[in-house]
Amino acid sequence: MAVTKERKAELIAQYGKDANDSGSAPVQVALLTERIKGLTEHVKTHKHDHHTRRGLLMLVGKRRNLLSYIKKQDVEEYRALIRSLGIRDNIQ
């Protein structure tokens, strides 16, 4: 369910500017996407876990805000990021 240290380091290395770049928007989106995938599987199994569902929706909203920020800054970076993460493009 939680993102392991190793997986987190892989994502930071892949989407960050260097190994210590955990705060940039693309890295945050990648980490949120990983958490969202895990929580989505949990909610599919436990349909009545409404607390987790609320947390999942809050993470999706946070990721959506970060994606809209990236899209305003650089559209090409945004398109490359959603393509590599497998996210649908629904940001206006």
Short mmCIF file of C-alpha atoms in Angstrom, two decimals:
data_model
loop_
_atom_site.label_atom_id
_atom_site.label_comp_id
_atom_site.label_asym_id
_atom_site.label_seq_id
_atom_site.Cartn_x
_atom_site.Cartn_y
_atom_site.Cartn_z
CA MET A 1 0.00 0.00 0.00
CA ALA A 2 2.66 2.52 0.98
CA VAL A 3 5.45 3.41 -1.41
CA THR A 4 8.67 1.67 -0.39
CA LYS A 5 11.94 3.55 0.02
CA GLU A 6 13.41 1.84 -3.02
CA ARG A 7 10.43 2.67 -5.24
CA LYS A 8 10.44 6.26 -4.00
CA ALA A 9 14.15 6.58 -4.82
CA GLU A 10 13.49 5.15 -8.31
CA LEU A 11 10.74 7.69 -8.95
CA ILE A 12 12.88 10.58 -7.71
CA ALA A 13 15.76 9.45 -9.93
CA GLN A 14 13.47 9.11 -12.94
CA TYR A 15 11.47 12.33 -12.64
CA GLY A 16 13.74 14.60 -10.59
CA LYS A 17 16.63 16.75 -11.65
CA ASP A 18 19.00 14.89 -9.31
CA ALA A 19 18.87 12.25 -6.56
CA ASN A 20 17.83 14.75 -3.87
CA ASP A 21 15.11 16.50 -5.88
CA SER A 22 12.01 15.27 -4.08
CA GLY A 23 10.15 18.58 -4.09
CA SER A 24 9.73 19.42 -7.76
CA ALA A 25 6.23 19.15 -9.17
CA PRO A 26 6.87 16.21 -11.55
CA VAL A 27 8.36 14.15 -8.72
CA GLN A 28 5.43 14.97 -6.45
CA VAL A 29 2.98 13.95 -9.18
CA ALA A 30 4.83 10.66 -9.70
CA LEU A 31 4.82 9.90 -5.97
CA LEU A 32 1.14 10.79 -5.64
CA THR A 33 0.32 8.59 -8.63
CA GLU A 34 2.06 5.65 -6.97
CA ARG A 35 0.09 6.20 -3.73
CA ILE A 36 -3.15 6.60 -5.68
CA LYS A 37 -2.60 3.29 -7.48
CA GLY A 38 -2.15 1.47 -4.18
CA LEU A 39 -5.16 3.08 -2.55
CA THR A 40 -7.32 2.41 -5.60
CA GLU A 41 -6.64 -1.32 -5.29
CA HIS A 42 -7.43 -1.17 -1.57
CA VAL A 43 -10.75 0.63 -2.16
CA LYS A 44 -11.72 -1.88 -4.86
CA THR A 45 -11.28 -4.67 -2.32
CA HIS A 46 -12.79 -2.88 0.68
CA LYS A 47 -15.82 -1.13 -0.75
CA HIS A 48 -17.10 0.24 2.58
CA ASP A 49 -13.81 1.87 3.65
CA HIS A 50 -15.02 5.44 3.27
CA HIS A 51 -12.17 7.00 5.23
CA THR A 52 -9.65 5.66 2.75
CA ARG A 53 -11.88 6.70 -0.15
CA ARG A 54 -11.88 10.28 1.18
CA GLY A 55 -8.10 10.23 1.50
CA LEU A 56 -7.83 8.89 -2.04
CA LEU A 57 -10.02 11.69 -3.39
CA MET A 58 -7.91 14.26 -1.54
CA LEU A 59 -4.73 12.84 -3.13
CA VAL A 60 -6.35 12.94 -6.56
CA GLY A 61 -7.25 16.60 -6.01
CA LYS A 62 -3.72 17.43 -4.92
CA ARG A 63 -2.29 15.68 -7.97
CA ARG A 64 -4.76 17.53 -10.20
CA ASN A 65 -3.61 20.90 -8.81
CA LEU A 66 0.04 20.00 -9.38
CA LEU A 67 -0.72 18.85 -12.92
CA SER A 68 -2.52 22.09 -13.74
CA TYR A 69 0.50 24.02 -12.42
CA ILE A 70 2.85 22.00 -14.63
CA LYS A 71 0.56 22.51 -17.62
CA LYS A 72 0.61 26.29 -17.09
CA GLN A 73 4.41 26.32 -16.86
CA ASP A 74 5.30 23.98 -19.74
CA VAL A 75 2.75 22.11 -21.84
CA GLU A 76 5.31 19.77 -23.42
CA GLU A 77 6.63 18.69 -20.01
CA TYR A 78 3.02 18.11 -18.92
CA ARG A 79 2.25 15.93 -21.94
CA ALA A 80 5.44 13.90 -21.48
CA LEU A 81 4.69 13.41 -17.77
CA ILE A 82 1.11 12.19 -18.19
CA ARG A 83 2.20 9.92 -21.04
CA SER A 84 4.93 8.31 -18.93
CA LEU A 85 2.66 7.93 -15.87
CA GLY A 86 -0.36 6.71 -17.82
CA ILE A 87 -2.69 9.48 -16.63
CA ARG A 88 -5.59 10.70 -18.76
CA ASP A 89 -5.52 14.32 -19.90
CA ASN A 90 -8.55 16.01 -18.35
CA ILE A 91 -7.04 19.24 -17.01
CA GLN A 92 -8.74 22.28 -18.57
#
